[in-house]
Amino acid sequence: MLASSSPRRRQLLNLIGIAHDVRPANIDVSARPREVPRRHAERLAREKASAVATRDPDLVTIGADTVVVINRTVLGKPADGDEAARMLALLSGREHLVITAVAVSRGKKLRSAIEEVRVKFRRLRDDEIWAYIATGEPMDKAGAYGIQGFGATIVERIEGDYFAVMGLPLVRLVGLLTLSITRRSLSNASWPVASSIGTQRASFTSQSWSFVSPET
């Protein structure tokens, strides 16, 4: 079950063969006073997973949240083109941090993990910034860019998990799923799974999964 309007996260779930439908999760995504970005992302991922899990405890529920941070400033989704231009100008020629948290809930179990990636933009001219905004791509993304689209032409380098920048760290996710699935859920389809606790073999059924993200 995918509780998100994010085509990127849905694309990534399809990429690794996880069948899913869509169900939105409605929670307050505001940051708490003095809440650091890493803690904020993980809390939201866990709250989103829990929100859908309470509706149907039998579902494996996936929650995720991504924040973009530069000089201790958190960049969310731009409200309009002018705000997108300010964000892109701030990121131009500089390095920033992308933090993506993912959580998996099933029954009474809730597990989470965090992936941090360093990203550097090349220097952008004003006309390049506005040409990118004209594509419409920046408007529904934290930090006003998407690395998997036209945004690939403005990213000079990354250090870390590419899929975490897209919004879903797949290695972390599959590791959490491995811990959450019981032996009765296993089928004949076997995957190599690299997780934060090591590398192992795991099998998954074609059951429906529940996915919750900040892009609802």
mmCIF file of C-alpha atoms in Angstrom:
data_model
loop_
_atom_site.group_PDB
_atom_site.id
_atom_site.type_symbol
_atom_site.label_atom_id
_atom_site.label_comp_id
_atom_site.label_asym_id
_atom_site.label_seq_id
_atom_site.Cartn_x
_atom_site.Cartn_y
_atom_site.Cartn_z
ATOM 1 C CA MET A 1 0.000 0.000 0.000
ATOM 2 C CA LEU A 2 1.597 3.265 -1.151
ATOM 3 C CA ALA A 3 0.374 6.245 0.866
ATOM 4 C CA SER A 4 2.152 8.807 -1.269
ATOM 5 C CA SER A 5 1.762 10.916 -4.371
ATOM 6 C CA SER A 6 5.492 10.569 -5.061
ATOM 7 C CA PRO A 7 6.140 8.965 -8.452
ATOM 8 C CA ARG A 8 9.820 8.602 -7.514
ATOM 9 C CA ARG A 9 9.209 6.369 -4.522
ATOM 10 C CA ARG A 10 6.621 4.383 -6.406
ATOM 11 C CA GLN A 11 9.116 3.943 -9.234
ATOM 12 C CA LEU A 12 11.732 2.648 -6.795
ATOM 13 C CA LEU A 13 9.324 0.164 -5.213
ATOM 14 C CA ASN A 14 8.479 -1.109 -8.696
ATOM 15 C CA LEU A 15 12.188 -1.304 -9.489
ATOM 16 C CA ILE A 16 12.739 -3.890 -6.744
ATOM 17 C CA GLY A 17 9.486 -5.736 -7.399
ATOM 18 C CA ILE A 18 7.341 -4.644 -4.444
ATOM 19 C CA ALA A 19 3.677 -4.628 -5.476
ATOM 20 C CA HIS A 20 1.675 -1.851 -3.846
ATOM 21 C CA ASP A 21 -1.526 0.172 -3.922
ATOM 22 C CA VAL A 22 -1.955 3.752 -2.682
ATOM 23 C CA ARG A 23 -3.298 5.010 0.639
ATOM 24 C CA PRO A 24 -2.524 8.521 1.971
ATOM 25 C CA ALA A 25 -1.247 9.209 5.477
ATOM 26 C CA ASN A 26 -2.365 12.483 7.021
ATOM 27 C CA ILE A 27 0.000 13.686 9.736
ATOM 28 C CA ASP A 28 1.496 17.014 10.773
ATOM 29 C CA VAL A 29 4.918 17.271 9.108
ATOM 30 C CA SER A 30 5.980 20.450 10.927
ATOM 31 C CA ALA A 31 9.333 20.445 12.691
ATOM 32 C CA ARG A 32 9.334 20.652 16.470
ATOM 33 C CA PRO A 33 11.230 23.418 18.307
ATOM 34 C CA ARG A 34 14.999 22.785 18.245
ATOM 35 C CA GLU A 35 14.474 19.502 16.380
ATOM 36 C CA VAL A 36 17.585 18.676 14.343
ATOM 37 C CA PRO A 37 17.051 17.617 10.687
ATOM 38 C CA ARG A 38 18.175 14.017 11.213
ATOM 39 C CA ARG A 39 15.775 13.527 14.113
ATOM 40 C CA HIS A 40 12.986 15.324 12.234
ATOM 41 C CA ALA A 41 13.266 13.036 9.192
ATOM 42 C CA GLU A 42 13.337 9.863 11.280
ATOM 43 C CA ARG A 43 10.410 10.933 13.461
ATOM 44 C CA LEU A 44 8.233 11.675 10.436
ATOM 45 C CA ALA A 45 9.146 8.394 8.745
ATOM 46 C CA ARG A 46 8.177 6.476 11.884
ATOM 47 C CA GLU A 47 4.965 8.449 12.439
ATOM 48 C CA LYS A 48 3.860 7.906 8.851
ATOM 49 C CA ALA A 49 4.523 4.179 9.023
ATOM 50 C CA SER A 50 2.633 3.968 12.316
ATOM 51 C CA ALA A 51 -0.321 6.001 11.017
ATOM 52 C CA VAL A 52 -1.167 3.443 8.342
ATOM 53 C CA ALA A 53 -0.138 0.434 10.440
ATOM 54 C CA THR A 54 -2.807 1.269 13.029
ATOM 55 C CA ARG A 55 -5.476 0.985 10.313
ATOM 56 C CA ASP A 56 -4.341 -2.495 9.285
ATOM 57 C CA PRO A 57 -1.722 -4.121 11.559
ATOM 58 C CA ASP A 58 -1.298 -7.055 9.150
ATOM 59 C CA LEU A 59 0.234 -4.796 6.504
ATOM 60 C CA VAL A 60 3.945 -4.190 6.210
ATOM 61 C CA THR A 61 4.011 -0.395 6.284
ATOM 62 C CA ILE A 62 6.872 1.686 4.918
ATOM 63 C CA GLY A 63 7.329 5.312 5.945
ATOM 64 C CA ALA A 64 9.903 7.713 4.515
ATOM 65 C CA ASP A 65 10.929 11.334 4.798
ATOM 66 C CA THR A 66 13.622 13.383 3.049
ATOM 67 C CA VAL A 67 15.120 16.732 4.033
ATOM 68 C CA VAL A 68 17.721 18.902 2.293
ATOM 69 C CA VAL A 69 20.089 20.841 4.565
ATOM 70 C CA ILE A 70 22.617 23.578 3.805
ATOM 71 C CA ASN A 71 24.345 25.677 6.475
ATOM 72 C CA ARG A 72 21.894 24.386 9.099
ATOM 73 C CA THR A 73 18.978 25.590 6.962
ATOM 74 C CA VAL A 74 16.365 22.989 6.019
ATOM 75 C CA LEU A 75 14.933 23.378 2.523
ATOM 76 C CA GLY A 76 11.437 22.027 1.978
ATOM 77 C CA LYS A 77 9.327 22.073 -1.171
ATOM 78 C CA PRO A 78 9.147 25.500 -2.823
ATOM 79 C CA ALA A 79 5.790 27.266 -2.671
ATOM 80 C CA ASP A 80 6.308 28.964 -6.043
ATOM 81 C CA GLY A 81 8.864 29.673 -8.746
ATOM 82 C CA ASP A 82 10.449 32.556 -6.867
ATOM 83 C CA GLU A 83 11.106 30.397 -3.819
ATOM 84 C CA ALA A 84 12.479 27.620 -6.040
ATOM 85 C CA ALA A 85 14.856 30.156 -7.621
ATOM 86 C CA ARG A 86 16.090 31.262 -4.186
ATOM 87 C CA MET A 87 16.713 27.660 -3.144
ATOM 88 C CA LEU A 88 18.587 26.793 -6.330
ATOM 89 C CA ALA A 89 20.686 29.972 -6.070
ATOM 90 C CA LEU A 90 21.566 29.013 -2.487
ATOM 91 C CA LEU A 91 22.641 25.517 -3.587
ATOM 92 C CA SER A 92 24.536 26.737 -6.676
ATOM 93 C CA GLY A 93 28.216 25.764 -6.602
ATOM 94 C CA ARG A 94 27.953 24.454 -3.052
ATOM 95 C CA GLU A 95 27.707 21.193 -1.152
ATOM 96 C CA HIS A 96 24.609 20.255 0.823
ATOM 97 C CA LEU A 97 23.298 17.283 2.773
ATOM 98 C CA VAL A 98 20.329 15.088 1.852
ATOM 99 C CA ILE A 99 18.918 13.096 4.772
ATOM 100 C CA THR A 100 16.401 10.342 4.063
ATOM 101 C CA ALA A 101 14.868 8.269 6.841
ATOM 102 C CA VAL A 102 12.894 5.085 6.226
ATOM 103 C CA ALA A 103 10.753 3.132 8.690
ATOM 104 C CA VAL A 104 9.062 -0.258 8.466
ATOM 105 C CA SER A 105 6.166 -1.254 10.704
ATOM 106 C CA ARG A 106 4.376 -4.571 11.029
ATOM 107 C CA GLY A 107 2.166 -5.421 13.962
ATOM 108 C CA LYS A 108 3.821 -4.042 17.101
ATOM 109 C CA LYS A 109 7.280 -3.826 15.530
ATOM 110 C CA LEU A 110 8.589 -0.501 14.200
ATOM 111 C CA ARG A 111 12.136 -0.199 12.869
ATOM 112 C CA SER A 112 13.889 2.699 11.160
ATOM 113 C CA ALA A 113 17.166 3.704 9.524
ATOM 114 C CA ILE A 114 18.723 6.907 8.203
ATOM 115 C CA GLU A 115 20.866 7.552 5.129
ATOM 116 C CA GLU A 116 22.877 10.757 4.657
ATOM 117 C CA VAL A 117 24.271 11.815 1.278
ATOM 118 C CA ARG A 118 26.493 14.748 0.348
ATOM 119 C CA VAL A 119 25.558 16.438 -2.919
ATOM 120 C CA LYS A 120 27.353 19.251 -4.736
ATOM 121 C CA PHE A 121 25.820 21.446 -7.443
ATOM 122 C CA ARG A 122 27.800 23.009 -10.242
ATOM 123 C CA ARG A 123 27.570 26.786 -10.489
ATOM 124 C CA LEU A 124 24.294 27.884 -12.042
ATOM 125 C CA ARG A 125 23.561 31.025 -14.025
ATOM 126 C CA ASP A 126 20.262 32.811 -13.434
ATOM 127 C CA ASP A 127 18.989 31.823 -16.870
ATOM 128 C CA GLU A 128 19.801 28.166 -16.140
ATOM 129 C CA ILE A 129 17.902 28.335 -12.858
ATOM 130 C CA TRP A 130 14.803 29.748 -14.524
ATOM 131 C CA ALA A 131 15.051 27.311 -17.435
ATOM 132 C CA TYR A 132 15.073 24.458 -14.920
ATOM 133 C CA ILE A 133 12.113 25.914 -13.031
ATOM 134 C CA ALA A 134 10.234 26.168 -16.345
ATOM 135 C CA THR A 135 10.365 22.364 -16.643
ATOM 136 C CA GLY A 136 8.138 22.140 -13.539
ATOM 137 C CA GLU A 137 10.440 19.575 -11.976
ATOM 138 C CA PRO A 138 11.499 21.578 -8.880
ATOM 139 C CA MET A 139 8.010 22.317 -7.598
ATOM 140 C CA ASP A 140 7.198 19.107 -5.689
ATOM 141 C CA LYS A 141 10.649 18.301 -4.330
ATOM 142 C CA ALA A 142 12.586 19.186 -1.199
ATOM 143 C CA GLY A 143 15.407 21.530 -2.151
ATOM 144 C CA ALA A 144 13.697 22.304 -5.486
ATOM 145 C CA TYR A 145 15.459 19.638 -7.541
ATOM 146 C CA GLY A 146 15.246 15.997 -8.583
ATOM 147 C CA ILE A 147 18.476 14.135 -9.246
ATOM 148 C CA GLN A 148 16.771 11.564 -11.481
ATOM 149 C CA GLY A 149 15.421 14.090 -14.004
ATOM 150 C CA PHE A 150 16.637 17.352 -15.515
ATOM 151 C CA GLY A 151 18.289 17.945 -12.141
ATOM 152 C CA ALA A 152 20.945 15.405 -13.099
ATOM 153 C CA THR A 153 22.493 18.129 -15.276
ATOM 154 C CA ILE A 154 23.111 20.449 -12.314
ATOM 155 C CA VAL A 155 24.524 17.911 -9.843
ATOM 156 C CA GLU A 156 28.317 17.855 -10.034
ATOM 157 C CA ARG A 157 28.859 14.935 -7.656
ATOM 158 C CA ILE A 158 27.331 12.901 -4.848
ATOM 159 C CA GLU A 159 28.877 10.948 -1.986
ATOM 160 C CA GLY A 160 26.495 8.232 -0.848
ATOM 161 C CA ASP A 161 23.315 6.443 -1.875
ATOM 162 C CA TYR A 162 21.820 7.787 -5.124
ATOM 163 C CA PHE A 163 18.422 6.276 -4.296
ATOM 164 C CA ALA A 164 18.363 8.089 -0.945
ATOM 165 C CA VAL A 165 18.598 11.368 -2.867
ATOM 166 C CA MET A 166 15.617 10.209 -4.931
ATOM 167 C CA GLY A 167 13.770 9.653 -1.657
ATOM 168 C CA LEU A 168 14.099 5.978 -0.731
ATOM 169 C CA PRO A 169 17.368 4.266 0.335
ATOM 170 C CA LEU A 170 16.790 0.790 -1.073
ATOM 171 C CA VAL A 171 19.546 -1.045 0.810
ATOM 172 C CA ARG A 172 18.273 0.320 4.134
ATOM 173 C CA LEU A 173 14.680 -0.437 3.155
ATOM 174 C CA VAL A 174 15.287 -4.054 2.179
ATOM 175 C CA GLY A 175 17.323 -4.598 5.335
ATOM 176 C CA LEU A 176 14.393 -3.391 7.447
ATOM 177 C CA LEU A 177 11.931 -5.497 5.459
ATOM 178 C CA THR A 178 14.099 -8.561 6.038
ATOM 179 C CA LEU A 179 13.843 -8.035 9.794
ATOM 180 C CA SER A 180 10.081 -7.444 9.640
ATOM 181 C CA ILE A 181 8.928 -10.403 7.543
ATOM 182 C CA THR A 182 8.167 -13.736 9.210
ATOM 183 C CA ARG A 183 9.130 -17.101 7.757
ATOM 184 C CA ARG A 184 5.490 -17.713 6.819
ATOM 185 C CA SER A 185 5.728 -14.715 4.466
ATOM 186 C CA LEU A 186 8.614 -16.117 2.467
ATOM 187 C CA SER A 187 8.187 -17.486 -1.050
ATOM 188 C CA ASN A 188 10.420 -18.968 -3.728
ATOM 189 C CA ALA A 189 11.667 -15.619 -5.100
ATOM 190 C CA SER A 190 15.081 -15.000 -3.552
ATOM 191 C CA TRP A 191 16.904 -11.653 -3.337
ATOM 192 C CA PRO A 192 20.412 -10.781 -2.211
ATOM 193 C CA VAL A 193 19.835 -8.387 0.676
ATOM 194 C CA ALA A 194 22.473 -5.985 1.982
ATOM 195 C CA SER A 195 21.378 -4.369 5.237
ATOM 196 C CA SER A 196 22.909 -2.428 8.085
ATOM 197 C CA ILE A 197 23.336 -5.688 10.005
ATOM 198 C CA GLY A 198 25.105 -7.596 7.249
ATOM 199 C CA THR A 199 24.458 -9.429 3.986
ATOM 200 C CA GLN A 200 22.032 -12.310 3.781
ATOM 201 C CA ARG A 201 19.561 -14.054 1.488
ATOM 202 C CA ALA A 202 15.846 -13.383 1.847
ATOM 203 C CA SER A 203 12.682 -14.240 -0.059
ATOM 204 C CA PHE A 204 9.569 -12.127 -0.361
ATOM 205 C CA THR A 205 6.016 -12.819 -1.453
ATOM 206 C CA SER A 206 4.070 -10.678 -3.910
ATOM 207 C CA GLN A 207 1.830 -9.445 -1.085
ATOM 208 C CA SER A 208 0.774 -5.797 -0.943
ATOM 209 C CA TRP A 209 2.993 -3.414 0.991
ATOM 210 C CA SER A 210 1.961 -0.168 2.618
ATOM 211 C CA PHE A 211 4.162 2.826 1.817
ATOM 212 C CA VAL A 212 3.933 6.193 3.513
ATOM 213 C CA SER A 213 5.929 9.226 2.439
ATOM 214 C CA PRO A 214 6.007 12.974 3.028
ATOM 215 C CA GLU A 215 4.744 13.668 -0.479
ATOM 216 C CA THR A 216 1.032 13.141 0.225
#
